[in-house]
Coordinates of C-alpha atoms and ligand atoms in Angstrom, one line a residue:
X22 CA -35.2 -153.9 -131.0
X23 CA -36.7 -152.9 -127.6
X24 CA -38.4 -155.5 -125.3
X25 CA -42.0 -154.9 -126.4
X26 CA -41.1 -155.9 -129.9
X27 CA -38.5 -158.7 -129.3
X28 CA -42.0 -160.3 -127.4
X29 CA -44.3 -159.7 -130.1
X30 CA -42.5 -160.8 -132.7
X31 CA -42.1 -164.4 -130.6
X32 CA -46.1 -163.9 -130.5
X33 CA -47.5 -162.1 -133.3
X34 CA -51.3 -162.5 -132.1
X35 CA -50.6 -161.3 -128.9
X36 CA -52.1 -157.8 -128.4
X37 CA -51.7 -157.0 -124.6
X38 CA -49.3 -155.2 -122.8
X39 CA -45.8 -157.1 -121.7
X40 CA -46.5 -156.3 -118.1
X41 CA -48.9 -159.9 -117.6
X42 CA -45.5 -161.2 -118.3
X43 CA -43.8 -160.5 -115.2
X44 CA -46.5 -162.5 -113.5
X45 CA -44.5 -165.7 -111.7
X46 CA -46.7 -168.7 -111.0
X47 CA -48.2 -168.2 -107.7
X48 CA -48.1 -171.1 -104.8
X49 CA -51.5 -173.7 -105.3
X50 CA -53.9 -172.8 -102.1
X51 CA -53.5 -175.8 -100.0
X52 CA -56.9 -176.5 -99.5
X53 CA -58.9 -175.2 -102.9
X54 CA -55.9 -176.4 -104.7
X55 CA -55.9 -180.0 -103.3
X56 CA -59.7 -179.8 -104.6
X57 CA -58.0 -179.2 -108.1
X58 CA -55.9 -181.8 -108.2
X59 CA -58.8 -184.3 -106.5
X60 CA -60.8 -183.4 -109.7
X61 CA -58.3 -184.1 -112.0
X62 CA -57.5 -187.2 -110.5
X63 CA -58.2 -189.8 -112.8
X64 CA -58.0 -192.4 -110.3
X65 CA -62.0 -194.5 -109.5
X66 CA -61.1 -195.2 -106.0
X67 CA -60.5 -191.4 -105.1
X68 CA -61.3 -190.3 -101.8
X69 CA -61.5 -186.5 -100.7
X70 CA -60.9 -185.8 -97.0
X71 CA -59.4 -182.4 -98.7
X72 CA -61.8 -179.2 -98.3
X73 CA -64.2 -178.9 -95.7
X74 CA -67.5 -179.8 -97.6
X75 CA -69.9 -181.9 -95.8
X76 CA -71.1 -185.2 -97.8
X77 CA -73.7 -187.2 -96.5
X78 CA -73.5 -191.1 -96.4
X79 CA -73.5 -191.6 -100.2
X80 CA -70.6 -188.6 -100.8
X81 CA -73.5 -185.8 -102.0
X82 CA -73.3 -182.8 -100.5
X83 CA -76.9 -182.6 -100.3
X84 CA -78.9 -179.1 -100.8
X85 CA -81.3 -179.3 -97.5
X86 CA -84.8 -179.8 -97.8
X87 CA -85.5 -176.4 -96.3
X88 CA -83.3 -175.0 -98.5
X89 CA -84.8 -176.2 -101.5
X90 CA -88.5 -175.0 -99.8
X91 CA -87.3 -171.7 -99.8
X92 CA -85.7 -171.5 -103.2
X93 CA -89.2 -172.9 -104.7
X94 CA -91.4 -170.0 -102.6
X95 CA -88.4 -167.7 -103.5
X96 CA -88.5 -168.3 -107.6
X97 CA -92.2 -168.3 -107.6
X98 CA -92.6 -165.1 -105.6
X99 CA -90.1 -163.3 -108.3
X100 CA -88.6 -160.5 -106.2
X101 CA -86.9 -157.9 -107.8
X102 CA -83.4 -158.2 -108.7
X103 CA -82.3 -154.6 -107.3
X104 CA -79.4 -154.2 -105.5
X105 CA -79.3 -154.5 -101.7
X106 CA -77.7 -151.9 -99.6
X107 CA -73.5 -151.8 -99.0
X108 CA -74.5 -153.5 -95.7
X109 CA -77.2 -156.2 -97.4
X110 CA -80.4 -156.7 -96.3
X111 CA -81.8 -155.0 -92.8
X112 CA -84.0 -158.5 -92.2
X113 CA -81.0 -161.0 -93.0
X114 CA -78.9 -158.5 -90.2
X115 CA -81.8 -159.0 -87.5
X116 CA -82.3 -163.1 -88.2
X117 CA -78.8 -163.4 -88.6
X118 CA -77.8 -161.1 -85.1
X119 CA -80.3 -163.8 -82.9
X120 CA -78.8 -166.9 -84.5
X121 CA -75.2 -165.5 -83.4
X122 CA -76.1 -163.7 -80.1
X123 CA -79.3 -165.1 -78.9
X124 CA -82.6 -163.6 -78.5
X125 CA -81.7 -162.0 -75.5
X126 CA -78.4 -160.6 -76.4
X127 CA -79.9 -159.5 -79.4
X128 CA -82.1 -157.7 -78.6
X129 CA -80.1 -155.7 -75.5
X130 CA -77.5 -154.8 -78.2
X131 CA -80.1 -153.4 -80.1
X132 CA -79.2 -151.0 -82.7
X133 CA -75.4 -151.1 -81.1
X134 CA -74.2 -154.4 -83.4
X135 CA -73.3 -153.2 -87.2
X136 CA -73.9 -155.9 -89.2
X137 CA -72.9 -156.8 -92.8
X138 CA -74.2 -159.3 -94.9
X139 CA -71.0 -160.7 -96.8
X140 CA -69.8 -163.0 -99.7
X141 CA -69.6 -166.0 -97.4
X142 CA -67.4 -166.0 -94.0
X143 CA -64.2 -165.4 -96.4
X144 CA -66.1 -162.3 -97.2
X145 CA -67.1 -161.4 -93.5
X146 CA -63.0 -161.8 -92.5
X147 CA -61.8 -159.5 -94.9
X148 CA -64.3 -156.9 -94.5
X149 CA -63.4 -157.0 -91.1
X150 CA -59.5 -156.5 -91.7
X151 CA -60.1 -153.6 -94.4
X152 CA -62.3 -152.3 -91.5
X153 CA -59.5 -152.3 -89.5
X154 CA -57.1 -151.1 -91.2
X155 CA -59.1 -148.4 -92.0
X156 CA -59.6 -147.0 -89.0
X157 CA -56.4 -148.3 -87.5
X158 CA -54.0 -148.8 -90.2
X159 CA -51.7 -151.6 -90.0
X160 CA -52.2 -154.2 -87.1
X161 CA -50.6 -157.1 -85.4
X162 CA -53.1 -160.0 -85.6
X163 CA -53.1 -162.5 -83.7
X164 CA -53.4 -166.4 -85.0
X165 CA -53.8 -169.4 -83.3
X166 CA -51.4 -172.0 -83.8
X167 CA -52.5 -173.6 -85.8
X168 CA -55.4 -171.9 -87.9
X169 CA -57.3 -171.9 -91.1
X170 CA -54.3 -171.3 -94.0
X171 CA -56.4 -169.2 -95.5
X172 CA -56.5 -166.7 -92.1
X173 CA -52.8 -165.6 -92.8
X174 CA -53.7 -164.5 -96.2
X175 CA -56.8 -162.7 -95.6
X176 CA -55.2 -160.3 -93.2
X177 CA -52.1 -160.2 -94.9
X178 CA -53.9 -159.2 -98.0
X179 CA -55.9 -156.7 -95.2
X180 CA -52.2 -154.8 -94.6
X181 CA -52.1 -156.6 -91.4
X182 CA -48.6 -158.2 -89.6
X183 CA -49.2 -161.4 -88.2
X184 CA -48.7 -163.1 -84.8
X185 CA -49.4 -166.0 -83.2
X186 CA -50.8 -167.7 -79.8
X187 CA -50.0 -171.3 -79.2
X188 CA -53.4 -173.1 -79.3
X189 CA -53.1 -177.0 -79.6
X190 CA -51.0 -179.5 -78.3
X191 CA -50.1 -182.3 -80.7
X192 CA -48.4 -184.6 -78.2
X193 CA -51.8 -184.6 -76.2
X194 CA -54.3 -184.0 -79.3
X195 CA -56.2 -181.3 -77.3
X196 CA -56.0 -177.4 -76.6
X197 CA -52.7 -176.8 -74.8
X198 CA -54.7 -174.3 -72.1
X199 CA -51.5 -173.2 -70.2
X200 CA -49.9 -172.1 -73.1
X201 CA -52.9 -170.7 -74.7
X202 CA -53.7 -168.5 -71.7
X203 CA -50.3 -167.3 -71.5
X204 CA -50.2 -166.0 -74.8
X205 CA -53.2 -164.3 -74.3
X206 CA -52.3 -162.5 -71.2
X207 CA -49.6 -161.4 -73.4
X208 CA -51.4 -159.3 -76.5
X209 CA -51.3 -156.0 -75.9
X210 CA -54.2 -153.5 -76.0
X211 CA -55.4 -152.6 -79.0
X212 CA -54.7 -155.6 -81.0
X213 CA -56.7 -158.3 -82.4
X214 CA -57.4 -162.1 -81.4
X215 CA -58.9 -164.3 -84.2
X216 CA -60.5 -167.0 -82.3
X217 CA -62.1 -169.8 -83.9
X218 CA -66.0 -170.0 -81.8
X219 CA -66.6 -173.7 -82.4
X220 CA -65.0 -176.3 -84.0
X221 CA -61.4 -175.4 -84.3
X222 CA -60.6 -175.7 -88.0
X223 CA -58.2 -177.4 -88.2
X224 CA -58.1 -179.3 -85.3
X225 CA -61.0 -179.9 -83.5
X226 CA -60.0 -179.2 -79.9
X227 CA -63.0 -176.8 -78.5
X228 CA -62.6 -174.5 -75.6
X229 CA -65.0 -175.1 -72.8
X230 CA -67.7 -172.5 -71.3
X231 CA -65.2 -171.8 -68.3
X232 CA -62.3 -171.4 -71.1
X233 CA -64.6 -168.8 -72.5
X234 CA -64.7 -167.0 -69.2
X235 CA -61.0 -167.0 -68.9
X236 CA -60.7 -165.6 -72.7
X237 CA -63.3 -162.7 -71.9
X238 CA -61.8 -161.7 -68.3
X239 CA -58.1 -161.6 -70.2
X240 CA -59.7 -159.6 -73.3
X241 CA -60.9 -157.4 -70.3
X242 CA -57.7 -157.0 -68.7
X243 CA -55.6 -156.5 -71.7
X244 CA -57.6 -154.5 -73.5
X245 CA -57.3 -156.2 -77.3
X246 CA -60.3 -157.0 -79.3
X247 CA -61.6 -160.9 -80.1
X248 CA -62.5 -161.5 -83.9
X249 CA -64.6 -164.8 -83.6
X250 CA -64.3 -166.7 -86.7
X251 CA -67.9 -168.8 -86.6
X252 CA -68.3 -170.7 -89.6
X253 CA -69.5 -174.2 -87.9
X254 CA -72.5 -173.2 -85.4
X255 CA -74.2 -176.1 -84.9
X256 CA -71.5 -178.7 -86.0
X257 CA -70.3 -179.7 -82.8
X258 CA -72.9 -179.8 -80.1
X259 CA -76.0 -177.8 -81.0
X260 CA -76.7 -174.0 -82.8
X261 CA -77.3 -172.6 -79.1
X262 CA -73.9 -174.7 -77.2
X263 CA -71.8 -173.9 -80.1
X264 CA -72.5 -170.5 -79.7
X265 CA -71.0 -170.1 -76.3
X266 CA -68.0 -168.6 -77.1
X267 CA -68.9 -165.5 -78.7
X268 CA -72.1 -165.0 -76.3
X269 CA -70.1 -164.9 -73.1
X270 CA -67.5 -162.6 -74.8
X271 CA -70.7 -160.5 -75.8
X272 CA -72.2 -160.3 -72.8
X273 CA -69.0 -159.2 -70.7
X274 CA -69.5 -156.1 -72.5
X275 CA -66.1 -156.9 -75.1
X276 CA -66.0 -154.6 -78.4
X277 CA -66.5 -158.1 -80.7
X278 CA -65.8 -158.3 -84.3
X279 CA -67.7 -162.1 -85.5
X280 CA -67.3 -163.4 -88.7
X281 CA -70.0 -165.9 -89.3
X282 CA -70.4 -168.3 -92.6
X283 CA -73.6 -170.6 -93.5
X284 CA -71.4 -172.3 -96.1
X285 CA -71.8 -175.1 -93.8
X286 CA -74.5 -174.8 -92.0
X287 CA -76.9 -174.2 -94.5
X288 CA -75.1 -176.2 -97.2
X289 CA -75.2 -172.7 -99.3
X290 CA -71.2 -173.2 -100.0
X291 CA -71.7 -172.0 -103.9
X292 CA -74.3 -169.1 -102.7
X293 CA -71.5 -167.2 -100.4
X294 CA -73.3 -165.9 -97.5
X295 CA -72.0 -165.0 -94.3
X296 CA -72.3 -162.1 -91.7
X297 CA -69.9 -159.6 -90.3
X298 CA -71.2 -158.5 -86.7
X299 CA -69.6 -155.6 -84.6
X300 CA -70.8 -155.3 -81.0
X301 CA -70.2 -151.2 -80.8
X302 CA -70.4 -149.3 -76.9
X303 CA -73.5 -147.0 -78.4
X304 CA -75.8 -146.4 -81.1
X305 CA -73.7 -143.4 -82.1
X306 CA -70.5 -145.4 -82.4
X307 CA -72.4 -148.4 -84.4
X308 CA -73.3 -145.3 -86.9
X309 CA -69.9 -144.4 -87.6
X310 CA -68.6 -147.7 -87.4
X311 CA -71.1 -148.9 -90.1
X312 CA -70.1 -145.9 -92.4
X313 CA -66.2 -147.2 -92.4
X314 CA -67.3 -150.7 -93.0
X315 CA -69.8 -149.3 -95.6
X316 CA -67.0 -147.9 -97.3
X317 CA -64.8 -150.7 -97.3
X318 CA -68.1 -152.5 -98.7
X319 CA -68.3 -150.1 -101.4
X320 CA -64.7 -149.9 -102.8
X321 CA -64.9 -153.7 -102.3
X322 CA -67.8 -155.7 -104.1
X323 CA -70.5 -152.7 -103.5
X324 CA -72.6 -154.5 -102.4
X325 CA -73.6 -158.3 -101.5
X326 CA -75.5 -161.1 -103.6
X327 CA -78.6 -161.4 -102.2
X328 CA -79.8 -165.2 -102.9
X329 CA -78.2 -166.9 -100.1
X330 CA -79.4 -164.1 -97.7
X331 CA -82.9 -164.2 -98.8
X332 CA -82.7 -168.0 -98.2
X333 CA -81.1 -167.7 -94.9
X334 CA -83.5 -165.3 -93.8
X335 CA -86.6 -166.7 -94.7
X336 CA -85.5 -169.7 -93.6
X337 CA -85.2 -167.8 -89.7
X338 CA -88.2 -166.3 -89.7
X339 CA -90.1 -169.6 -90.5
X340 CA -91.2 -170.8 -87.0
X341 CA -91.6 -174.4 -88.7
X342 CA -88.8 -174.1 -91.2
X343 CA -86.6 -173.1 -88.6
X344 CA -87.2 -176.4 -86.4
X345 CA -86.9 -178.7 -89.6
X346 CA -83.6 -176.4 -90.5
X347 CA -82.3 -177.3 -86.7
X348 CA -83.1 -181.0 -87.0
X349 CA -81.4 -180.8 -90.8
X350 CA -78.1 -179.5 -89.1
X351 CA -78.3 -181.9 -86.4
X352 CA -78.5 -185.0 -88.5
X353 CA -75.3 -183.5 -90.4
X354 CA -73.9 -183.2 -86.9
X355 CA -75.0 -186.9 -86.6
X356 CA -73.5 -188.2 -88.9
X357 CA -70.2 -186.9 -88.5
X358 CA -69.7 -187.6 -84.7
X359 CA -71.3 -191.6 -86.2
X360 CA -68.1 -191.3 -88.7
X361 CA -65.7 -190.6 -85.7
X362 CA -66.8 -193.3 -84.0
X363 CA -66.9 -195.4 -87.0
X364 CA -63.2 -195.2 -87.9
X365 CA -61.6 -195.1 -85.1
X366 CA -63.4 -198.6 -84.7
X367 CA -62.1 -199.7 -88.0
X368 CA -58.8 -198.3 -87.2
X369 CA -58.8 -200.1 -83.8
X370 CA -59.9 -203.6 -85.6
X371 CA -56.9 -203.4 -88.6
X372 CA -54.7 -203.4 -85.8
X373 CA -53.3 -199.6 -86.8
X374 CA -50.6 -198.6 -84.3
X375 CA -51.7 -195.4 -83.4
X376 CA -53.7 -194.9 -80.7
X377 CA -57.2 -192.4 -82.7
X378 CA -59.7 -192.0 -80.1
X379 CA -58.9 -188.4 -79.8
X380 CA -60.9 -188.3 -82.9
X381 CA -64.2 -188.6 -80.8
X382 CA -63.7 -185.9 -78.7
X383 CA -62.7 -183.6 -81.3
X384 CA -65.9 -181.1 -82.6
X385 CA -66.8 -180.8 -86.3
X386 CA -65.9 -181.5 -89.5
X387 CA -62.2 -181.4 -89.0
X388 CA -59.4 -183.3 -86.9
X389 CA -55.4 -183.1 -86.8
X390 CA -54.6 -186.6 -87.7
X391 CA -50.6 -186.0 -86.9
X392 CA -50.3 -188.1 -89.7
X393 CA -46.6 -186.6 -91.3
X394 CA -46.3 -184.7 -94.7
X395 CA -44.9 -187.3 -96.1
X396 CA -47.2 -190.4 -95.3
X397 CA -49.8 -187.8 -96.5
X398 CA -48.4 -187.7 -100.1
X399 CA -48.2 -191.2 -100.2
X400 CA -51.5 -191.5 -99.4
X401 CA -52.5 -189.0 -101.9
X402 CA -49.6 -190.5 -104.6
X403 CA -50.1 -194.2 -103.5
X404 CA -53.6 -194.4 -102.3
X405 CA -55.7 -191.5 -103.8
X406 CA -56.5 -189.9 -100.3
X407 CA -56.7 -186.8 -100.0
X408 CA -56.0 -184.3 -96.8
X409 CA -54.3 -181.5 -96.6
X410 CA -50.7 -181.2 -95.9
X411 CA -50.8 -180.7 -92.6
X412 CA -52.7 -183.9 -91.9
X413 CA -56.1 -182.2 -91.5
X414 CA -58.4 -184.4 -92.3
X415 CA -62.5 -183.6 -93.0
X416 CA -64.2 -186.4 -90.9
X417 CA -67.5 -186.2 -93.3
X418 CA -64.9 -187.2 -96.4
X419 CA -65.6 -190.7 -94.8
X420 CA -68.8 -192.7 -95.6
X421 CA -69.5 -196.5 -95.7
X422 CA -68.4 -197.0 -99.2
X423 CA -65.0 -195.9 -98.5
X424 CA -64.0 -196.5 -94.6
X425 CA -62.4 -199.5 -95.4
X426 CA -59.9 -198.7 -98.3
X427 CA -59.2 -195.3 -95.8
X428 CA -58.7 -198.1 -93.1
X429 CA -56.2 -200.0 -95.0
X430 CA -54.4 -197.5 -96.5
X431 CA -53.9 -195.9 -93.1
X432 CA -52.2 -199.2 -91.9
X433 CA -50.4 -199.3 -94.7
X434 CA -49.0 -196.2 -94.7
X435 CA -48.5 -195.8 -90.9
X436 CA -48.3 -199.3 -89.8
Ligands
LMR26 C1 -61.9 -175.5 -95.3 O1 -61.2 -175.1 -94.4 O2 -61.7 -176.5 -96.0 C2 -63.1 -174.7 -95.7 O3 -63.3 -173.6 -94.8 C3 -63.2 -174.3 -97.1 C4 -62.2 -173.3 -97.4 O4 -62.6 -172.3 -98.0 O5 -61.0 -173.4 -97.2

């Protein structure tokens, strides 16, 4: 009896090929598959500090009031349903290029910056590695240490190798500049830096303006190419300060690659929208550019959703909606630097060993708690709090009705 038999005989009804068999169970994702197990959590008194989904003080993620404008003018206006080009819409590229690069910058790069309008900033990073690999073929890309998990598969999947540049210091709970600089100085030419542009996910610890500086005149020297990862503009100081970072490596002239979401900053997290940006030397180099990434568009997802864009856009062009949009994000902001403040209070008053104020000077939605793998299962298995395992904790997961029970079980669990 040969193999294909032998298996349908176990399984009469089952028509397809043997090969799905070979399948072995694949690792859960450590942050969409923490959300998983939060949902199947039985438990009343669960508490999700897992993913990085802002909740306002009642634990909604809320869909913003200019949002839900748009989405009204949007249904009744009844566009057609067509498809947009490989690269999306040519309106979402030129809204989306001034809220990355300023007006200025925006429009001195003029018709030099290749924009795509992607499937959220997931979407944007891998577009930008199967760009890569197409015109370069395999690459060393460099990670900082730590990153976003999810950074070593995209590139992975991309045919990248990986690297890494140390980034944080966990002894001090801030950016460990020396060796950060030195690693830098040490890329060679031709390689790529991801860079997180604003609050470091996972840690928190920002680079300054003057740290900028130092990463653009090293980029210079060295001759390797920055790929900004910019999913949180506007969740640490303001859309214009959080921008710094990939401005001043713009403006020194740097061949930039940014990957921008508005997941988070628009609350469009089911809508994927997000933005793939690269700063090209001439018009003639952003043509051919755009035809590779065009291509990887193509044999990819052909070409982008257009819902989220259309709100994102509209949104941009809206003098007035763009101001209420601003004062929306900063009241998100608000409320998470409030939350900072907040528990490291409580944790102050329970008497928790630990000294947290590194919390508050830490920039959006995330912070390394340095809270051990183990005391995070048991306050997943014990408590039902969630983080992820490497004690990354979203800050916004905290609201009024559950700071203290997070309070206690932190002193229970760490004393
Ligand atoms: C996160 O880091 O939690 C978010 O960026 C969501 C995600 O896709 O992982």
């Amino acid at each position: 009896m040969g193999m294909d038999t032998a298996i349908y005989a176990r399984n009469p009804t089952h028509t397809s090929m043997p090969l799905f068999d070979s399948a072995t169970q694949a690792p859960a994702d450590p942050i969409l598959g923490l959300s998983t197990q939060f949902k199947e959590d039985t438990r009343a008194n669960k508490v999700n500090l897992g993913v990085g989904v802002f909740v306002d003080a009642h634990g909604v993620t809320p869909v913003l009031p200019s949002v839900r404008a748009v989405e009204q003018q949007l249904a009744e206006a009844g566009a057609s349903k067509s498809y947009l080009p490989m690269t999306g819409s040519p309106a979402y590229a030129t809204a989306t290029q001034k809220l990355c690069f300023g007006e200025t910058l925006a429009n001195q790069f003029a018709g030099r910056v290749v924009t795509a309008q992607t499937p959220g900033g997931t979407g944007a990073l891998r577009v930008a590695g199967d760009f890569l690999h197409r015109i370069a073929g395999t690459l060393p890309v460099w990670l900082s240490n730590p990153t976003w998990a999810n950074h070593k598969g995209i590139f992975t999947a991309a045919g990248h190798t990986l690297e890494t540049y140390a980034y944080f210091d966990p002894a001090a709970n801030a950016v460990d500049h020396d060796a950060f600089f030195s690693d830098l100085k040490a890329i060679p030419a031709g390689q790529v830096a991801v860079i997180h542009a604003c609050c470091h996910n996972p840690t928190g610890a920002d680079l300054t303006e003057d740290d900028w500086k130092q990463v653009a005149a090293i980029a210079a020297d060295q001759g390797w190419i920055p790929l900004l990862d910019f999913a949180y503009q506007g969740f640490g100081e303001n859309i214009d300060a959080d921008a710094v970072g990939v401005r001043t490596l713009a403006e020194a002239g740097l061949p930039v690659i940014v990957c921008q979401s508005f997941s988070k900053n628009f609350g469009l997290y089911q809508d994927r929208i997000g933005a793939l940006h690269i700063v090209c030397a001439s018009t003639d180099e952003a043509t051919r550019v755009k035809s590779q990434v065009e291509l990887c568009i193509r044999t990819n997802y052909s070409n982008p959703p257009a819902h989220g864009g259309a709100i994102v856009t509209a949104i941009l062009n809206d003098p007035s909606l763009a101001t209420q949009w601003d004062g929306e994000v900063a009241d998100m902001r608000d409320r998470i630097k409030d939350t900072r403040t907040d528990f490291v209070t409580a944790l102050e008053q329970a008497g928790v060993s630990r000294d947290f104020r590194f919390l508050m000077d830490q920039k959006g939605m995330f912070s390394f708690t340095g809270i051990s793998k183990d005391d995070v299962h048991r306050l997943r298995n014990e408590f039902a709090i969630y983080m992820v395992d490497s004690g990354r904790i979203n800050v916004a997961g905290i609201t009024p009705a559950n700071l203290a029970q997070v309070t206690a079980a932190m002193k229970a669990v760490i004393g």
